[in-house]
Each structure stands twice: as C-alpha cells, then as structure tokens.
C-alpha cells in the first residue's frame, strides 16, 4: 500500500506542475494581443512613410529624365544648325567673288556681238573671244555657277527681274520675251537675277 500511495502522490504532483505551467503560459500570453496590435500599426505607418518617399524619388527621377531628354534634343538642334551653317558657308563662300566676275563675262559676250556687227573681217578676234568666254564659263560651271537665260520661259520672280512688260497676243501672259542681261546662280541660289522683258495680256 505504501508503494501505491507514493505513486498516487507522484501523479498528483505531476498534474499540479502541469496545471501551474498552463496557468503561467496563459498569464504570459494574456498581454500579447495589445503588443501585436501596436507593432502592426507601426509597421503600417512605416510602410506609408516609405511609400511616400519612394513616390517622391520616382517623381524626381522622372523630372530628371525629362530635363535630360530636353537637353539632348537642344544639343542635337544646335549641332544640326551648326552643320547647316558650315554647309552653307562652303556652298556660298564664293558668292561675292562670282558676282564680281560676272561683268567680265558680260564684256566678253558684248565684244563677240560687236565683232559680228563690225565691218571687215574679225573672225580671228571673234574666235579668240569665244574660246575665252567658253573657258570662263566652264570654269564657273566647275564651281556650280550656272547661267539663267529664260527667253521663251514663264516669268519666275525668284530668278528673273522684269524690266518692262509688253502686250503680245501671240504668247501667254507672263512669258519672257527678251533677256537684256543673263542671270546666274550658285548652287541653285541666285547670284544675279536675269533682267527680262515680260509679256502681258492685251
């Protein structure tokens, strides 16, 4: 009987210990819900703060990208304008020089006309002047200088200068009837307009 009583007592002690442990665990966990709630609220607040910072940084990044793209576009525009200016400088650098040479061409043409109207034989002089004129015009052509001789063509105010208008029912109005003086272009740009007589309606 003594052995059985001791066993019973041990079981009772074990049961009491288990009961005490459970009670202790319940007491320790009784206050935890409030702590968990407050920590969750802090997490939400921290997340909101970080999201605001991320949005602000994303906005600043977008603005920086926009400024960069605008700056790149401006640099490209400046570069393109500079290239165009250089090309124009190369193409039209001889503008004034060509203009100063044109009276020499006019003089040679007038000299050839005068030999045709003069009495006597001037074939040698005429031939020499024609060769000189041809050489001169060929040289100008190598530098993209071309004559404008629009007789019989429609009047174009970009390339022609009307000295007078004459009624002529045989041709369409605004037709070039006569060229007083040839014009010239340099790379398709007018150096000197052709001086012309233009027809007008009756």
PDB file of C-alpha atoms in Angstrom:
ATOM      1  CA  UNK A   1       0.000   0.000   0.000  1.00  0.00           C
ATOM      2  CA  UNK A   2       2.832   2.318   0.712  1.00  0.00           C
ATOM      3  CA  UNK A   3       4.189   1.957  -2.811  1.00  0.00           C
ATOM      4  CA  UNK A   4       0.802   2.662  -4.339  1.00  0.00           C
ATOM      5  CA  UNK A   5       0.324   5.723  -2.176  1.00  0.00           C
ATOM      6  CA  UNK A   6       3.659   7.102  -3.279  1.00  0.00           C
ATOM      7  CA  UNK A   7       2.778   6.576  -6.922  1.00  0.00           C
ATOM      8  CA  UNK A   8      -0.505   8.371  -6.470  1.00  0.00           C
ATOM      9  CA  UNK A   9       1.244  11.237  -4.798  1.00  0.00           C
ATOM     10  CA  UNK A  10       3.751  11.494  -7.672  1.00  0.00           C
ATOM     11  CA  UNK A  11       0.909  11.623 -10.226  1.00  0.00           C
ATOM     12  CA  UNK A  12      -0.808  14.320  -8.230  1.00  0.00           C
ATOM     13  CA  UNK A  13       2.389  16.373  -8.087  1.00  0.00           C
ATOM     14  CA  UNK A  14       2.891  15.960 -11.834  1.00  0.00           C
ATOM     15  CA  UNK A  15      -0.684  17.090 -12.517  1.00  0.00           C
ATOM     16  CA  UNK A  16      -0.221  20.108 -10.289  1.00  0.00           C
ATOM     17  CA  UNK A  17       3.003  21.049 -12.092  1.00  0.00           C
ATOM     18  CA  UNK A  18       1.252  20.816 -15.488  1.00  0.00           C
ATOM     19  CA  UNK A  19      -1.607  22.954 -14.229  1.00  0.00           C
ATOM     20  CA  UNK A  20       0.807  25.558 -12.858  1.00  0.00           C
ATOM     21  CA  UNK A  21       2.715  25.667 -16.196  1.00  0.00           C
ATOM     22  CA  UNK A  22      -0.502  26.183 -18.152  1.00  0.00           C
ATOM     23  CA  UNK A  23      -1.582  28.936 -15.831  1.00  0.00           C
ATOM     24  CA  UNK A  24       1.822  30.591 -16.182  1.00  0.00           C
ATOM     25  CA  UNK A  25       1.639  30.384 -20.014  1.00  0.00           C
ATOM     26  CA  UNK A  26      -1.837  31.909 -20.069  1.00  0.00           C
ATOM     27  CA  UNK A  27      -0.710  34.744 -17.821  1.00  0.00           C
ATOM     28  CA  UNK A  28       2.335  35.400 -20.017  1.00  0.00           C
ATOM     29  CA  UNK A  29       0.289  35.451 -23.212  1.00  0.00           C
ATOM     30  CA  UNK A  30      -2.562  37.468 -21.775  1.00  0.00           C
ATOM     31  CA  UNK A  31      -0.961  40.841 -22.681  1.00  0.00           C
ATOM     32  CA  UNK A  32       0.415  39.903 -26.053  1.00  0.00           C
ATOM     33  CA  UNK A  33      -2.547  40.901 -28.291  1.00  0.00           C
ATOM     34  CA  UNK A  34      -2.114  44.570 -27.371  1.00  0.00           C
ATOM     35  CA  UNK A  35       1.623  44.431 -28.165  1.00  0.00           C
ATOM     36  CA  UNK A  36       0.964  42.728 -31.524  1.00  0.00           C
ATOM     37  CA  UNK A  37      -1.648  45.377 -32.467  1.00  0.00           C
ATOM     38  CA  UNK A  38       0.670  48.277 -31.713  1.00  0.00           C
ATOM     39  CA  UNK A  39       3.528  46.696 -33.662  1.00  0.00           C
ATOM     40  CA  UNK A  40       1.244  46.152 -36.654  1.00  0.00           C
ATOM     41  CA  UNK A  41       0.219  49.803 -36.556  1.00  0.00           C
ATOM     42  CA  UNK A  42       3.891  50.840 -36.510  1.00  0.00           C
ATOM     43  CA  UNK A  43       4.592  48.611 -39.494  1.00  0.00           C
ATOM     44  CA  UNK A  44       1.705  50.221 -41.431  1.00  0.00           C
ATOM     45  CA  UNK A  45       2.929  53.715 -40.545  1.00  0.00           C
ATOM     46  CA  UNK A  46       6.487  52.864 -41.564  1.00  0.00           C
ATOM     47  CA  UNK A  47       5.255  51.357 -44.832  1.00  0.00           C
ATOM     48  CA  UNK A  48       3.245  54.509 -45.604  1.00  0.00           C
ATOM     49  CA  UNK A  49       6.270  56.711 -44.929  1.00  0.00           C
ATOM     50  CA  UNK A  50       8.488  54.623 -47.165  1.00  0.00           C
ATOM     51  CA  UNK A  51       5.878  54.581 -49.932  1.00  0.00           C
ATOM     52  CA  UNK A  52       5.713  58.374 -49.845  1.00  0.00           C
ATOM     53  CA  UNK A  53       9.486  58.608 -50.066  1.00  0.00           C
ATOM     54  CA  UNK A  54       9.535  56.142 -52.980  1.00  0.00           C
ATOM     55  CA  UNK A  55       6.862  58.158 -54.824  1.00  0.00           C
ATOM     56  CA  UNK A  56       8.799  61.393 -54.264  1.00  0.00           C
ATOM     57  CA  UNK A  57      12.018  59.835 -55.548  1.00  0.00           C
ATOM     58  CA  UNK A  58      10.200  58.392 -58.574  1.00  0.00           C
ATOM     59  CA  UNK A  59       8.814  61.862 -59.360  1.00  0.00           C
ATOM     60  CA  UNK A  60      12.260  63.436 -59.070  1.00  0.00           C
ATOM     61  CA  UNK A  61      13.692  60.722 -61.342  1.00  0.00           C
ATOM     62  CA  UNK A  62      11.003  61.350 -63.963  1.00  0.00           C
ATOM     63  CA  UNK A  63      11.720  65.095 -63.886  1.00  0.00           C
ATOM     64  CA  UNK A  64      15.457  64.456 -64.203  1.00  0.00           C
ATOM     65  CA  UNK A  65      14.869  62.183 -67.212  1.00  0.00           C
ATOM     66  CA  UNK A  66      12.654  64.835 -68.825  1.00  0.00           C
ATOM     67  CA  UNK A  67      15.311  67.528 -68.318  1.00  0.00           C
ATOM     68  CA  UNK A  68      17.962  65.204 -69.732  1.00  0.00           C
ATOM     69  CA  UNK A  69      15.893  64.428 -72.851  1.00  0.00           C
ATOM     70  CA  UNK A  70      15.204  68.130 -73.415  1.00  0.00           C
ATOM     71  CA  UNK A  71      18.896  68.932 -73.045  1.00  0.00           C
ATOM     72  CA  UNK A  72      19.839  66.183 -75.505  1.00  0.00           C
ATOM     73  CA  UNK A  73      17.273  67.462 -78.015  1.00  0.00           C
ATOM     74  CA  UNK A  74      18.613  71.003 -77.684  1.00  0.00           C
ATOM     75  CA  UNK A  75      22.180  69.791 -78.222  1.00  0.00           C
ATOM     76  CA  UNK A  76      21.078  67.899 -81.344  1.00  0.00           C
ATOM     77  CA  UNK A  77      19.326  71.015 -82.676  1.00  0.00           C
ATOM     78  CA  UNK A  78      22.390  73.164 -82.074  1.00  0.00           C
ATOM     79  CA  UNK A  79      24.598  70.561 -83.738  1.00  0.00           C
ATOM     80  CA  UNK A  80      22.290  70.323 -86.764  1.00  0.00           C
ATOM     81  CA  UNK A  81      22.132  74.121 -87.152  1.00  0.00           C
ATOM     82  CA  UNK A  82      25.911  74.331 -86.926  1.00  0.00           C
ATOM     83  CA  UNK A  83      26.287  71.682 -89.621  1.00  0.00           C
ATOM     84  CA  UNK A  84      23.834  73.543 -91.856  1.00  0.00           C
ATOM     85  CA  UNK A  85      25.732  76.788 -91.326  1.00  0.00           C
ATOM     86  CA  UNK A  86      29.012  75.071 -92.241  1.00  0.00           C
ATOM     87  CA  UNK A  87      27.461  73.568 -95.369  1.00  0.00           C
ATOM     88  CA  UNK A  88      26.062  76.933 -96.420  1.00  0.00           C
ATOM     89  CA  UNK A  89      29.420  78.575 -95.786  1.00  0.00           C
ATOM     90  CA  UNK A  90      31.107  76.011 -98.050  1.00  0.00           C
ATOM     91  CA  UNK A  91      28.455  76.241-100.760  1.00  0.00           C
ATOM     92  CA  UNK A  92      28.125  80.009-100.881  1.00  0.00           C
ATOM     93  CA  UNK A  93      31.575  81.222 -99.864  1.00  0.00           C
ATOM     94  CA  UNK A  94      32.231  82.247-103.490  1.00  0.00           C
ATOM     95  CA  UNK A  95      29.038  84.287-103.765  1.00  0.00           C
ATOM     96  CA  UNK A  96      30.661  87.737-103.785  1.00  0.00           C
ATOM     97  CA  UNK A  97      33.619  86.528-105.840  1.00  0.00           C
ATOM     98  CA  UNK A  98      31.349  85.119-108.554  1.00  0.00           C
ATOM     99  CA  UNK A  99      29.282  88.288-108.573  1.00  0.00           C
ATOM    100  CA  UNK A 100      32.420  90.344-109.179  1.00  0.00           C
ATOM    101  CA  UNK A 101      33.397  88.105-112.139  1.00  0.00           C
ATOM    102  CA  UNK A 102      30.077  88.335-113.973  1.00  0.00           C
ATOM    103  CA  UNK A 103      30.796  91.752-115.568  1.00  0.00           C
ATOM    104  CA  UNK A 104      33.822  90.125-117.241  1.00  0.00           C
ATOM    105  CA  UNK A 105      31.523  87.529-118.804  1.00  0.00           C
ATOM    106  CA  UNK A 106      29.138  90.285-119.913  1.00  0.00           C
ATOM    107  CA  UNK A 107      32.002  92.193-121.530  1.00  0.00           C
ATOM    108  CA  UNK A 108      33.176  89.139-123.476  1.00  0.00           C
ATOM    109  CA  UNK A 109      29.642  88.477-124.737  1.00  0.00           C
ATOM    110  CA  UNK A 110      29.214  92.108-125.788  1.00  0.00           C
ATOM    111  CA  UNK A 111      32.611  92.019-127.509  1.00  0.00           C
ATOM    112  CA  UNK A 112      31.582  88.960-129.550  1.00  0.00           C
ATOM    113  CA  UNK A 113      28.338  90.697-130.564  1.00  0.00           C
ATOM    114  CA  UNK A 114      30.225  93.800-131.645  1.00  0.00           C
ATOM    115  CA  UNK A 115      32.597  91.804-133.889  1.00  0.00           C
ATOM    116  CA  UNK A 116      29.559  90.336-135.660  1.00  0.00           C
ATOM    117  CA  UNK A 117      28.188  93.819-136.372  1.00  0.00           C
ATOM    118  CA  UNK A 118      31.506  95.489-137.257  1.00  0.00           C
ATOM    119  CA  UNK A 119      32.624  95.917-140.829  1.00  0.00           C
ATOM    120  CA  UNK A 120      35.536  93.931-142.131  1.00  0.00           C
ATOM    121  CA  UNK A 121      36.898  90.566-141.154  1.00  0.00           C
ATOM    122  CA  UNK A 122      37.213  89.984-137.424  1.00  0.00           C
ATOM    123  CA  UNK A 123      36.955  86.221-137.414  1.00  0.00           C
ATOM    124  CA  UNK A 124      40.261  85.756-135.581  1.00  0.00           C
ATOM    125  CA  UNK A 125      39.296  88.168-132.811  1.00  0.00           C
ATOM    126  CA  UNK A 126      35.812  86.679-132.575  1.00  0.00           C
ATOM    127  CA  UNK A 127      37.123  83.124-132.367  1.00  0.00           C
ATOM    128  CA  UNK A 128      39.605  84.053-129.655  1.00  0.00           C
ATOM    129  CA  UNK A 129      36.945  85.814-127.592  1.00  0.00           C
ATOM    130  CA  UNK A 130      34.555  82.875-127.981  1.00  0.00           C
ATOM    131  CA  UNK A 131      37.209  80.453-126.743  1.00  0.00           C
ATOM    132  CA  UNK A 132      37.992  82.743-123.819  1.00  0.00           C
ATOM    133  CA  UNK A 133      34.310  83.018-122.940  1.00  0.00           C
ATOM    134  CA  UNK A 134      33.851  79.247-123.143  1.00  0.00           C
ATOM    135  CA  UNK A 135      36.844  78.664-120.877  1.00  0.00           C
ATOM    136  CA  UNK A 136      35.495  81.220-118.433  1.00  0.00           C
ATOM    137  CA  UNK A 137      32.025  79.650-118.337  1.00  0.00           C
ATOM    138  CA  UNK A 138      33.437  76.138-117.987  1.00  0.00           C
ATOM    139  CA  UNK A 139      35.497  77.294-115.015  1.00  0.00           C
ATOM    140  CA  UNK A 140      32.440  78.840-113.394  1.00  0.00           C
ATOM    141  CA  UNK A 141      30.432  75.670-114.037  1.00  0.00           C
ATOM    142  CA  UNK A 142      33.001  73.589-112.131  1.00  0.00           C
ATOM    143  CA  UNK A 143      32.131  75.678-109.084  1.00  0.00           C
ATOM    144  CA  UNK A 144      28.352  75.171-109.609  1.00  0.00           C
ATOM    145  CA  UNK A 145      27.783  78.557-111.241  1.00  0.00           C
ATOM    146  CA  UNK A 146      25.119  78.322-113.946  1.00  0.00           C
ATOM    147  CA  UNK A 147      23.657  80.960-116.299  1.00  0.00           C
ATOM    148  CA  UNK A 148      19.964  81.854-116.286  1.00  0.00           C
ATOM    149  CA  UNK A 149      18.771  82.607-119.849  1.00  0.00           C
ATOM    150  CA  UNK A 150      14.959  82.283-119.688  1.00  0.00           C
ATOM    151  CA  UNK A 151      13.848  83.590-123.089  1.00  0.00           C
ATOM    152  CA  UNK A 152      10.514  81.962-124.019  1.00  0.00           C
ATOM    153  CA  UNK A 153      10.016  80.580-120.488  1.00  0.00           C
ATOM    154  CA  UNK A 154       7.393  81.621-117.899  1.00  0.00           C
ATOM    155  CA  UNK A 155       8.419  84.542-115.739  1.00  0.00           C
ATOM    156  CA  UNK A 156       9.764  83.467-112.319  1.00  0.00           C
ATOM    157  CA  UNK A 157      10.254  86.327-109.827  1.00  0.00           C
ATOM    158  CA  UNK A 158      12.722  84.216-107.840  1.00  0.00           C
ATOM    159  CA  UNK A 159      15.170  84.120-110.778  1.00  0.00           C
ATOM    160  CA  UNK A 160      14.046  86.946-113.090  1.00  0.00           C
ATOM    161  CA  UNK A 161      13.748  90.707-112.779  1.00  0.00           C
ATOM    162  CA  UNK A 162      11.155  92.306-115.066  1.00  0.00           C
ATOM    163  CA  UNK A 163      12.456  95.498-116.645  1.00  0.00           C
ATOM    164  CA  UNK A 164       9.271  96.123-118.617  1.00  0.00           C
ATOM    165  CA  UNK A 165       6.056  94.465-119.806  1.00  0.00           C
ATOM    166  CA  UNK A 166       4.870  94.414-123.435  1.00  0.00           C
ATOM    167  CA  UNK A 167       1.461  93.329-124.790  1.00  0.00           C
ATOM    168  CA  UNK A 168       1.860  90.345-127.105  1.00  0.00           C
ATOM    169  CA  UNK A 169      -1.207  88.316-128.148  1.00  0.00           C
ATOM    170  CA  UNK A 170       0.958  85.611-129.720  1.00  0.00           C
ATOM    171  CA  UNK A 171       2.262  84.300-126.391  1.00  0.00           C
ATOM    172  CA  UNK A 172       0.860  83.552-122.967  1.00  0.00           C
ATOM    173  CA  UNK A 173       0.901  86.395-120.428  1.00  0.00           C
ATOM    174  CA  UNK A 174       3.924  86.449-118.101  1.00  0.00           C
ATOM    175  CA  UNK A 175       6.210  84.909-120.717  1.00  0.00           C
ATOM    176  CA  UNK A 176       9.781  86.167-121.026  1.00  0.00           C
ATOM    177  CA  UNK A 177      10.046  87.823-124.454  1.00  0.00           C
ATOM    178  CA  UNK A 178      13.611  89.116-124.276  1.00  0.00           C
ATOM    179  CA  UNK A 179      16.630  88.871-121.998  1.00  0.00           C
ATOM    180  CA  UNK A 180      18.556  92.103-121.504  1.00  0.00           C
ATOM    181  CA  UNK A 181      21.126  90.503-119.244  1.00  0.00           C
ATOM    182  CA  UNK A 182      21.603  86.876-118.224  1.00  0.00           C
ATOM    183  CA  UNK A 183      21.288  85.887-114.620  1.00  0.00           C
ATOM    184  CA  UNK A 184      23.480  83.439-112.696  1.00  0.00           C
ATOM    185  CA  UNK A 185      23.008  81.030-109.791  1.00  0.00           C
ATOM    186  CA  UNK A 186      25.484  79.491-107.358  1.00  0.00           C
ATOM    187  CA  UNK A 187      24.352  76.086-106.059  1.00  0.00           C
ATOM    188  CA  UNK A 188      20.781  76.921-107.129  1.00  0.00           C
ATOM    189  CA  UNK A 189      20.820  80.240-105.248  1.00  0.00           C
ATOM    190  CA  UNK A 190      20.533  83.433-107.242  1.00  0.00           C
ATOM    191  CA  UNK A 191      23.701  85.492-107.501  1.00  0.00           C
ATOM    192  CA  UNK A 192      22.183  87.854-110.057  1.00  0.00           C
ATOM    193  CA  UNK A 193      18.638  87.706-111.495  1.00  0.00           C
ATOM    194  CA  UNK A 194      18.108  87.795-115.242  1.00  0.00           C
ATOM    195  CA  UNK A 195      16.865  91.166-116.497  1.00  0.00           C
ATOM    196  CA  UNK A 196      13.965  90.463-118.846  1.00  0.00           C
ATOM    197  CA  UNK A 197      11.014  91.848-120.825  1.00  0.00           C
ATOM    198  CA  UNK A 198       7.740  90.110-119.962  1.00  0.00           C
ATOM    199  CA  UNK A 199       4.537  89.764-121.987  1.00  0.00           C
ATOM    200  CA  UNK A 200       1.202  90.903-120.607  1.00  0.00           C
ATOM    201  CA  UNK A 201      -2.377  90.373-121.600  1.00  0.00           C
ATOM    202  CA  UNK A 202      -3.911  92.773-124.108  1.00  0.00           C
TER     203      UNK A 202
END
